[in-house]
Short mmCIF file of C-alpha atoms in Angstrom, two decimals:
data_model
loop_
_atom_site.label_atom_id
_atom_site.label_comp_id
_atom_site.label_asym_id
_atom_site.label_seq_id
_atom_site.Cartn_x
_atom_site.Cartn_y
_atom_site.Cartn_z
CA UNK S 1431 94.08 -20.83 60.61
CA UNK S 1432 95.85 -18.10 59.18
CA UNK S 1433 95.71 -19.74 55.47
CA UNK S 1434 92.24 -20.52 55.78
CA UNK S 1435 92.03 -16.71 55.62
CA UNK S 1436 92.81 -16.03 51.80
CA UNK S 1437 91.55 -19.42 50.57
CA UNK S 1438 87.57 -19.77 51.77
CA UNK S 1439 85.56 -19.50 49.49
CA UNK S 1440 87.72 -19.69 46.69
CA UNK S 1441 86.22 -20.69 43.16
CA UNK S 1442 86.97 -24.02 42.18
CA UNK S 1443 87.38 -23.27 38.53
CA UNK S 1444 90.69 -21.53 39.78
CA UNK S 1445 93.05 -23.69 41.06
CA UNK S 1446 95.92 -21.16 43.38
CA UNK S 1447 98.60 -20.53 41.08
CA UNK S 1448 101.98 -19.69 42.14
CA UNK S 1449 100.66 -15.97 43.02
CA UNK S 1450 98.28 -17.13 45.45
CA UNK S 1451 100.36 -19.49 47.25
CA UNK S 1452 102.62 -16.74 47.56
CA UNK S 1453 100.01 -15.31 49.73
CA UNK S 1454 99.55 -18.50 51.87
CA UNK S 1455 102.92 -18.93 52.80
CA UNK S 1456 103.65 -14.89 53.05
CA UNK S 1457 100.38 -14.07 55.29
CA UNK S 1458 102.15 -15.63 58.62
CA UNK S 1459 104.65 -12.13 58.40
CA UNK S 1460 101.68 -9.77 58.65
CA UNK S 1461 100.83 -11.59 62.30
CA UNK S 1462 104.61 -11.54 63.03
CA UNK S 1463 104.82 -7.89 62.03
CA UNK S 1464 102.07 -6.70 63.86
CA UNK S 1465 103.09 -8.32 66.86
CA UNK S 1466 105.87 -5.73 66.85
CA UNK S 1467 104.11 -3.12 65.42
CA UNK S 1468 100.59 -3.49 67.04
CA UNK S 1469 97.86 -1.17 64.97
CA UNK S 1470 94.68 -0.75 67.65
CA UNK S 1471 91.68 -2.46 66.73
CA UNK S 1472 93.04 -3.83 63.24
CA UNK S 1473 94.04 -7.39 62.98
CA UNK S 1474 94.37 -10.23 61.03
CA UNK S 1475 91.17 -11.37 62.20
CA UNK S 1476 89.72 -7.77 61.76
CA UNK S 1477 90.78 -6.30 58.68
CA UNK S 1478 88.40 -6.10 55.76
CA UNK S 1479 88.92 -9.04 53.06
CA UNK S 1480 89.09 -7.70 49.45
CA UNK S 1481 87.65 -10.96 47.24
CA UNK S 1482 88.84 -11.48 43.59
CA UNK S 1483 85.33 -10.93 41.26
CA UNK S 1484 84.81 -14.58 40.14
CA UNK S 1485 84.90 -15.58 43.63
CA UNK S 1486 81.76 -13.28 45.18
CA UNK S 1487 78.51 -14.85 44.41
CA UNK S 1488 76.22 -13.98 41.62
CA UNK S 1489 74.23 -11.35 44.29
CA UNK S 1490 77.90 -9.98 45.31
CA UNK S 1491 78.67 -9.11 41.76
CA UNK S 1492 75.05 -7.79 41.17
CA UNK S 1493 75.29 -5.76 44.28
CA UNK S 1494 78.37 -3.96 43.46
CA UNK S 1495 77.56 -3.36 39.95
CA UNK S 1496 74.33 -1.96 40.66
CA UNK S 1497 76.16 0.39 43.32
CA UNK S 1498 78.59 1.38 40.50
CA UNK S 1499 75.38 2.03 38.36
CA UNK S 1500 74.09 4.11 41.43
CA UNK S 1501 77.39 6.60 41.95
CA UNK S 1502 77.12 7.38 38.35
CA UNK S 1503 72.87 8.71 39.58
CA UNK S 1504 74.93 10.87 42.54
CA UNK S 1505 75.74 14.63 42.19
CA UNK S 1506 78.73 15.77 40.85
CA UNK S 1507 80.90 17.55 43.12
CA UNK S 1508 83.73 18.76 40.07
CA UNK S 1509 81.68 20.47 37.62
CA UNK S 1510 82.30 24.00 38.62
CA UNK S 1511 85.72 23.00 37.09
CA UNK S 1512 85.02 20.37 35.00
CA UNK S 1513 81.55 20.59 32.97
CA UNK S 1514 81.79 17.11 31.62
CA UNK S 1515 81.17 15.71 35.20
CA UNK S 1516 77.87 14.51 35.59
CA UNK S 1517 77.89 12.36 38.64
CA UNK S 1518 80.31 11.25 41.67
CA UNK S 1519 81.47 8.25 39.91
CA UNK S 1520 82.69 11.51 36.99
CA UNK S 1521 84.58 13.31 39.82
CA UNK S 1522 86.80 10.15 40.24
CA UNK S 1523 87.50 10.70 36.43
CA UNK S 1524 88.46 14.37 36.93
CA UNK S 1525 90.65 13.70 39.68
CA UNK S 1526 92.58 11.26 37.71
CA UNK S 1527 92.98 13.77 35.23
CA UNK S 1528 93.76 16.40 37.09
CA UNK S 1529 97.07 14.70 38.60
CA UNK S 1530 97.98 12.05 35.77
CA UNK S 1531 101.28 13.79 35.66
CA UNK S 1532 101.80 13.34 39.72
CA UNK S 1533 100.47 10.21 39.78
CA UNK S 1534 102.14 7.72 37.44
CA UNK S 1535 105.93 7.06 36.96
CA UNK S 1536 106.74 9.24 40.42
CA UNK S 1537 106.69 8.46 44.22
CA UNK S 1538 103.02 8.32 44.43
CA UNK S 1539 102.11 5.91 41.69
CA UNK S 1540 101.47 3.15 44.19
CA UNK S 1541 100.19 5.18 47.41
CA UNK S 1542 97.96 7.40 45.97
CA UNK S 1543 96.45 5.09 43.75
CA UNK S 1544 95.77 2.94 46.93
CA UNK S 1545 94.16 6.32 48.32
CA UNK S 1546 92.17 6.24 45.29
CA UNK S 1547 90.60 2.65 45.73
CA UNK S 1548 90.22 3.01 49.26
CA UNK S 1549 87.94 6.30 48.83
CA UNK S 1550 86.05 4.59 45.80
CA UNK S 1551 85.14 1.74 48.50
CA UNK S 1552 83.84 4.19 51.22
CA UNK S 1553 81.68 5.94 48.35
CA UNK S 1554 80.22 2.73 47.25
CA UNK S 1555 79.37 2.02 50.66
CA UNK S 1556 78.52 5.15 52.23
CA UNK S 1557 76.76 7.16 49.17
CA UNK S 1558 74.86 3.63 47.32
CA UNK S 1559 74.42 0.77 50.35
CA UNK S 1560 76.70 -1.45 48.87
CA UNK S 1561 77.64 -3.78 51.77
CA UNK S 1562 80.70 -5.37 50.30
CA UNK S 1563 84.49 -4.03 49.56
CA UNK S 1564 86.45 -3.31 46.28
CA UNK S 1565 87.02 -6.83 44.90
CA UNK S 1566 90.10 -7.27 42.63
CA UNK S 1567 90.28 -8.75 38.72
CA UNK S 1568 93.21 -11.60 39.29
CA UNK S 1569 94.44 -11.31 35.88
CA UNK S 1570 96.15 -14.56 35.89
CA UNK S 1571 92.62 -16.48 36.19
CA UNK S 1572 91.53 -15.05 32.52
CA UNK S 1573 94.74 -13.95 30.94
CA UNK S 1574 94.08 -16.62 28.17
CA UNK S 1575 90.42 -16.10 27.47
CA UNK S 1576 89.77 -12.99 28.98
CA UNK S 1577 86.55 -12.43 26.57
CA UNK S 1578 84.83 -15.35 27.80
CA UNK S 1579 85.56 -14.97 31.39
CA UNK S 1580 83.71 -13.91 34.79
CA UNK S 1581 84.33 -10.47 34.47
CA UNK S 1582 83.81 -10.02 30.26
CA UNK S 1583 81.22 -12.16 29.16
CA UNK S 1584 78.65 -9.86 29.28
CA UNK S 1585 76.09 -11.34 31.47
CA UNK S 1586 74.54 -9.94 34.24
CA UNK S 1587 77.30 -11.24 37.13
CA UNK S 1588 80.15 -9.46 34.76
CA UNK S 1589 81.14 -6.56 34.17
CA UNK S 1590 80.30 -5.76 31.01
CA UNK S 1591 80.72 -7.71 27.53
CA UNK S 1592 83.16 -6.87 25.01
CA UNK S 1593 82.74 -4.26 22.38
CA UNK S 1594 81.10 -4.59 19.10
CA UNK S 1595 83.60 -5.29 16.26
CA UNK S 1596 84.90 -1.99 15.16
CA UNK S 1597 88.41 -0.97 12.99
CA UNK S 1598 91.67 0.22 14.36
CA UNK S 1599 95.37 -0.34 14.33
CA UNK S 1600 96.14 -1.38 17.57
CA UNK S 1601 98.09 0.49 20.42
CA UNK S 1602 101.68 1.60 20.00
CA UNK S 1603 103.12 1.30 23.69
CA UNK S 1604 104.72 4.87 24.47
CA UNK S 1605 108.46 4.74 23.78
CA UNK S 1606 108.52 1.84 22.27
CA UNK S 1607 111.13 1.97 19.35
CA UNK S 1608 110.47 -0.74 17.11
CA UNK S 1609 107.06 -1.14 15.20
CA UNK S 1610 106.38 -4.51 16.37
CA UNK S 1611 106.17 -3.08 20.12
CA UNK S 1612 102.13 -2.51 18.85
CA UNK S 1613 99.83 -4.43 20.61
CA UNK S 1614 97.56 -5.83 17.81
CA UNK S 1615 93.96 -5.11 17.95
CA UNK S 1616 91.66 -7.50 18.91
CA UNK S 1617 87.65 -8.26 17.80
CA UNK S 1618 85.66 -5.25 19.68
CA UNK S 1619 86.47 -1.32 19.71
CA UNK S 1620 83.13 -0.54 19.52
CA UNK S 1621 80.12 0.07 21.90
CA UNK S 1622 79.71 -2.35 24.52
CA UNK S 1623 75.84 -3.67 24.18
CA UNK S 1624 75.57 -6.68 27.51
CA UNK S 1625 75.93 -6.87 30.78
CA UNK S 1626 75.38 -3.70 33.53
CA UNK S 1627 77.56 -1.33 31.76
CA UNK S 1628 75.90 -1.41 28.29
CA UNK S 1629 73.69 1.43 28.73
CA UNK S 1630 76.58 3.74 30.49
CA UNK S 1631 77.19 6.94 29.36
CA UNK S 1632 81.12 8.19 29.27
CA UNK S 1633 81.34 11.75 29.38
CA UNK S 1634 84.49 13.19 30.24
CA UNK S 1635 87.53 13.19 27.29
CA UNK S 1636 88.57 11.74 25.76
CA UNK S 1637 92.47 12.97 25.86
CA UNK S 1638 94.99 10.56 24.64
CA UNK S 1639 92.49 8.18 23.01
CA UNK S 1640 93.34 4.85 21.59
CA UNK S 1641 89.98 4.72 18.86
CA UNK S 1642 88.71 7.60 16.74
CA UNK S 1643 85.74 9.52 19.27
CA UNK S 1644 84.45 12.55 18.80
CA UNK S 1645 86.34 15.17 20.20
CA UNK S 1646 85.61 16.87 23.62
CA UNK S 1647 84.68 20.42 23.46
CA UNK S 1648 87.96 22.04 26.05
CA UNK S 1649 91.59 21.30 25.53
CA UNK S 1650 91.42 19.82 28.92
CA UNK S 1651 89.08 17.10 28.44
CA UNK S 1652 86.77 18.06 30.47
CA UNK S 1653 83.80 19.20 28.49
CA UNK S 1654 80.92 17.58 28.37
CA UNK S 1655 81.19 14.98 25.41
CA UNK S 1656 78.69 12.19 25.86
CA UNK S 1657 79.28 8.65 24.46
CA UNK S 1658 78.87 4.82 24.71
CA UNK S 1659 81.44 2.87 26.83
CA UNK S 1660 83.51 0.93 24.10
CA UNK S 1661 85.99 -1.94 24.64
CA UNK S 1662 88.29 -4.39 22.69
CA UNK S 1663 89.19 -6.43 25.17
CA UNK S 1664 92.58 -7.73 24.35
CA UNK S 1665 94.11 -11.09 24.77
CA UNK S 1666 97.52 -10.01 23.17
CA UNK S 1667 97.74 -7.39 26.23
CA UNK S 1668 96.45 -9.79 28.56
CA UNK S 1669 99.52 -12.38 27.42
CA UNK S 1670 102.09 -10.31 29.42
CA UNK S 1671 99.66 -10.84 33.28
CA UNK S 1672 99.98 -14.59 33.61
CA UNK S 1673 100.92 -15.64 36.98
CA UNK S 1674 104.66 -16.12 36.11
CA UNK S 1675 105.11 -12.43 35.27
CA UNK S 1676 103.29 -11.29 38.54
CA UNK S 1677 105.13 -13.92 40.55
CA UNK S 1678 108.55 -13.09 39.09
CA UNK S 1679 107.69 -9.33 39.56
CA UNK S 1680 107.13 -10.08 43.13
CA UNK S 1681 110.11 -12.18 43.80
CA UNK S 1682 112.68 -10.58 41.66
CA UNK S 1683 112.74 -7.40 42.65
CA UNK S 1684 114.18 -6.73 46.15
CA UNK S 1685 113.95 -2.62 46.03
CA UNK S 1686 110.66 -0.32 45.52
CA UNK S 1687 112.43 1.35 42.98
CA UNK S 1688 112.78 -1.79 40.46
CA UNK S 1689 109.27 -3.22 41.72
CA UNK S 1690 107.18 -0.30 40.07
CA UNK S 1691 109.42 0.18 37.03
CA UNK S 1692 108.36 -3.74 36.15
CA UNK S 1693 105.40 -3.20 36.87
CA UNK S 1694 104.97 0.16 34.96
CA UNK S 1695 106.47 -1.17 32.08
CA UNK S 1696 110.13 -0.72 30.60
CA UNK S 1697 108.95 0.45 27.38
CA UNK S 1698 112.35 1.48 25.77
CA UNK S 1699 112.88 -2.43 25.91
CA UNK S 1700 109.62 -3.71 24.94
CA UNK S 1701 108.27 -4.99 28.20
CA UNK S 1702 104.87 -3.58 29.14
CA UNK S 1703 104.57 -4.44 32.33
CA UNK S 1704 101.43 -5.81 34.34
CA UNK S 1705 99.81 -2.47 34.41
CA UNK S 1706 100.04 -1.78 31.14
CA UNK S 1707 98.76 -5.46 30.20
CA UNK S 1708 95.72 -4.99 32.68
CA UNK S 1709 95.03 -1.71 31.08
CA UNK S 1710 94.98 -2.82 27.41
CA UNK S 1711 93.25 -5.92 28.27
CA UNK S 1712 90.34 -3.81 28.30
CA UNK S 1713 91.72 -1.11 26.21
CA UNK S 1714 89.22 0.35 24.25
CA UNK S 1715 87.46 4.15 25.12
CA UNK S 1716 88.01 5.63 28.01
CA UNK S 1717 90.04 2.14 29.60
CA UNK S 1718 92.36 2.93 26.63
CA UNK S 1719 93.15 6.14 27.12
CA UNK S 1720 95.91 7.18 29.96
CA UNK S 1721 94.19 9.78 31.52
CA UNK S 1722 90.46 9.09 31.69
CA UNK S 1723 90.84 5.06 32.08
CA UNK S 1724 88.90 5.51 35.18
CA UNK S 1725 85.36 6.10 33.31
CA UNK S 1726 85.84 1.93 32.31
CA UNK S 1727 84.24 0.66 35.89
CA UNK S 1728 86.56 -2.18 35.20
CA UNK S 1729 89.48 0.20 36.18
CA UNK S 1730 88.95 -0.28 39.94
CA UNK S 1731 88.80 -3.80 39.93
CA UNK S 1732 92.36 -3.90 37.73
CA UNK S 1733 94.43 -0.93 40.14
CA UNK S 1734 92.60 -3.43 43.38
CA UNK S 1735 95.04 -6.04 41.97
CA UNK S 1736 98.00 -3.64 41.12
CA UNK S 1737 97.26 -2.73 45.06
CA UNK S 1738 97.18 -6.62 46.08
CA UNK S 1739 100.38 -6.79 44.25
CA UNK S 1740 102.44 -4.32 45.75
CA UNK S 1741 100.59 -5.55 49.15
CA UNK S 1742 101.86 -9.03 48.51
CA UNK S 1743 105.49 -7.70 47.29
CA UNK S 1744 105.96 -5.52 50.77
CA UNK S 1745 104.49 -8.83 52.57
CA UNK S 1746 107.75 -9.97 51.80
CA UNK S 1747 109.35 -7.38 54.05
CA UNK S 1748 107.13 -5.70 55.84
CA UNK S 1749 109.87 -3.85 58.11
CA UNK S 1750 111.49 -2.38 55.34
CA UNK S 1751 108.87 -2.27 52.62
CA UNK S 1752 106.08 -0.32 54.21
CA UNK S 1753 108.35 2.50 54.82
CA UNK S 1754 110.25 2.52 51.33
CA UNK S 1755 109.16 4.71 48.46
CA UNK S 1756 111.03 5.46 45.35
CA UNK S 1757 111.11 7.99 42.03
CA UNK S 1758 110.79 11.92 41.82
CA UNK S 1759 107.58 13.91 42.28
CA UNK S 1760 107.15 14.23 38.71
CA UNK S 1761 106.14 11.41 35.91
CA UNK S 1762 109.44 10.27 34.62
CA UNK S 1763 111.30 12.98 36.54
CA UNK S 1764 109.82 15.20 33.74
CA UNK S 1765 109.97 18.90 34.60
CA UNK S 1766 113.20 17.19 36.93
CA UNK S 1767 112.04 16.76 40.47
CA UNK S 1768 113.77 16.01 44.02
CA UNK S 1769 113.01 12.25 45.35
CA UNK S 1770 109.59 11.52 47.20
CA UNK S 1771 109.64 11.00 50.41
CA UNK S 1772 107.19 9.75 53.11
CA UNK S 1773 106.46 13.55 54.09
CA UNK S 1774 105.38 14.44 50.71
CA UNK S 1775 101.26 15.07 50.47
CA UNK S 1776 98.99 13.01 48.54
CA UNK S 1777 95.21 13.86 48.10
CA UNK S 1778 91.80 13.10 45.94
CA UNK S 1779 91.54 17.00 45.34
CA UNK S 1780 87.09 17.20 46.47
CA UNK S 1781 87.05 13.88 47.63
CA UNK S 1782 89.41 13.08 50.44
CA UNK S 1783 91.91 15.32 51.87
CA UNK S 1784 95.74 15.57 51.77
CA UNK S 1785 97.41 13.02 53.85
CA UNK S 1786 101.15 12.11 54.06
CA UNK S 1787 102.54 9.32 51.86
CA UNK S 1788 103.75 7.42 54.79
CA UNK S 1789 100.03 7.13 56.17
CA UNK S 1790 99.32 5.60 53.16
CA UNK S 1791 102.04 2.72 52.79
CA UNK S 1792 100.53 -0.35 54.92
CA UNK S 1793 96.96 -1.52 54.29
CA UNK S 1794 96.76 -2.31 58.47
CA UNK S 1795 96.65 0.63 60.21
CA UNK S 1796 97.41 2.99 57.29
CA UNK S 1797 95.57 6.23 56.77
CA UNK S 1798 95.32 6.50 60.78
CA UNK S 1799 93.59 3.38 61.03
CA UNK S 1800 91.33 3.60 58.59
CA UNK S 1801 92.97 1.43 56.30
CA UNK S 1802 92.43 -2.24 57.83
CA UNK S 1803 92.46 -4.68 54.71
CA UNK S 1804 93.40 -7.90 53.56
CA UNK S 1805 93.10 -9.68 50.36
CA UNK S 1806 91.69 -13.39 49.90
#
């Protein structure tokens, strides 16, 4: 019973890898946990299910792109501060800009970004109809083709095709000391032209771009500089988020504080880490660029994962891991911070108020029961 929840439905074209029957085998704990630990109204048999993308039907995908397509038609609620915003799905962009520095290499990389999805979710729902939940992009099922897969091909059940061909040197991966830590370019970097997406406009930035754009018009990046959504997505980045690297990131790492450094990226020695691969897998402008990635709608789908991931890793211990946090306050302990703790206040700025990291840690019961989720 309790495997047949994370493997109905499952698309045949995707055998479980080693990832996925992780999950099997680790989804008896969550039962055993809350047995201890009982959380109200959520349960197994309760929570939400978050699907992967190639496993909703055609109408599932069509449904949630065409609710992306209507957050970027809602009001902005950011553009007293940020004139570049010119719809809800904008704000999320702003937000993400506004606390880069907080939220990446510190104590709240992983929690807040699950904040972050969870709102995103609730908008979707609440502000455009749509009647499913965030699904996550399993980067294992496309890591080898990702151009010709579910999510990329362009057609109207993806997420958008790739981007025209277009000229650049690659991406060198920050700190990386040796010139052959560049991730080579691949055959788009231009304007994406199929699928949902290919009529977007991208307004905010960019900031730290990884193609030549036109400038924005404020320092911040928050001026209004309207462009086409443009991609090169990347199957040298994608390399580094086969199931092996996921699985071993999972298994090898018994403390929070080596599980999100993998996963980061150890750039100093070359290793990019899953984020980093998901990230330049679609690379491109903004989903290349550190600060406004979240104006790619494909961003949502990658940090679901990086969420399943860190779901599956405290799954392992839920006792200890759903209570552990790691890092300073600051990215890289740069200004130098004291050490996170579960205390410490995490927010979405206009969108969703300031809650406590530790109401944040488990996805049942978390965020005082609002967060009820599993994922298939």
């Amino acid at each position: 019973m309790l495997a047949g929840l994370v493997t109905a439905q499952k698309n045949p074209a995707y055998p479980p890898n080693e990832v996925d029957k992780l999950v099997t085998d680790s989804l008896p704990k969550i039962k055993e946990w809350l047995a201890k630990n009982p959380q109200g109204n959520c349960t197994l048999e309760t929570a939400v299910r978050r699907k992967e993308w190639s496993d909703l039907t055609l109408a599932q995908r069509k449904e949630y792109t065409n609710a992306v397509l209507c957050l970027m038609s809602k009001p902005s609620l950011t553009q007293n501060v940020a004139p570049g915003a010119r719809s809800r799905f904008d704000d999320y962009i702003v937000i993400h800009v506004q606390q880069t520095s907080r939220n990446h290499g510190s104590t709240f990389f992983l929690p807040w970004h699950r904040y972050y999805m969870w709102q995103y979710e609730q908008d979707l729902r609440n502000l455009c109809g749509y009647t499913g939940y965030q699904p996550y992009w399993d980067w294992a099922r496309y890591a080898k083709d990702p151009i010709n897969s579910p999510l990329f091909d362009g057609s109207e059940g993806s997420m958008g095709g790739n981007g025209a061909k277009a000229t650049y040197n690659g991406i060198m991966m920050p700190g990386a000391p040796r010139p052959y830590d560049r991730i080579p370019p691949a055959d788009g970097g231009g304007c994406v032209t199929t699928g949902p997406f290919k009529n977007m406009s991208v307004n905010i930035g960019p900031i730290a771009p990884v193609l030549t754009v036109t400038r924005n018009p404020r320092a911040d990046g928050l001026g209004y500089n309207p462009r086409c959504l443009r991609r090169d997505i990347n199957k040298n980045a994608a390399a580094v988020t086969t199931a092996n690297y996921t699985y071993d990131l999972i298994t090898n790492n018994h403390n929070a504080h080596w599980f999100q450094v993998v996963m980061e990226g150890q750039f100093p020695q070359g290793k990019w880490g899953v984020h980093t691969g998901g990230h330049y897998t679609v690379g491109g402008d903004p989903g290349g660029d550190f600060y406004t990635s979240p104006g790619d709608p494909a961003f949502y789908l990658h940090h679901t994962q990086i969420d399943r991931v860190w779901w599956i890793w405290q799954m392992q211990d839920l006792a200890k891991r759903t209570v552990e946090v790691s890092h300073t306050r600051t990215m890289m302990n740069f200004p130098p911070s004291a050490n996170g703790t579960l205390d410490d206040l995490s927010g979405l700025g206009v969108l969703a108020p300031d809650v406590k990291v530790r109401d944040l840690m488990s996805t049942m019961g978390g965020l005082g029961g609002k967060f009820c989720y599993i994922y298939e």
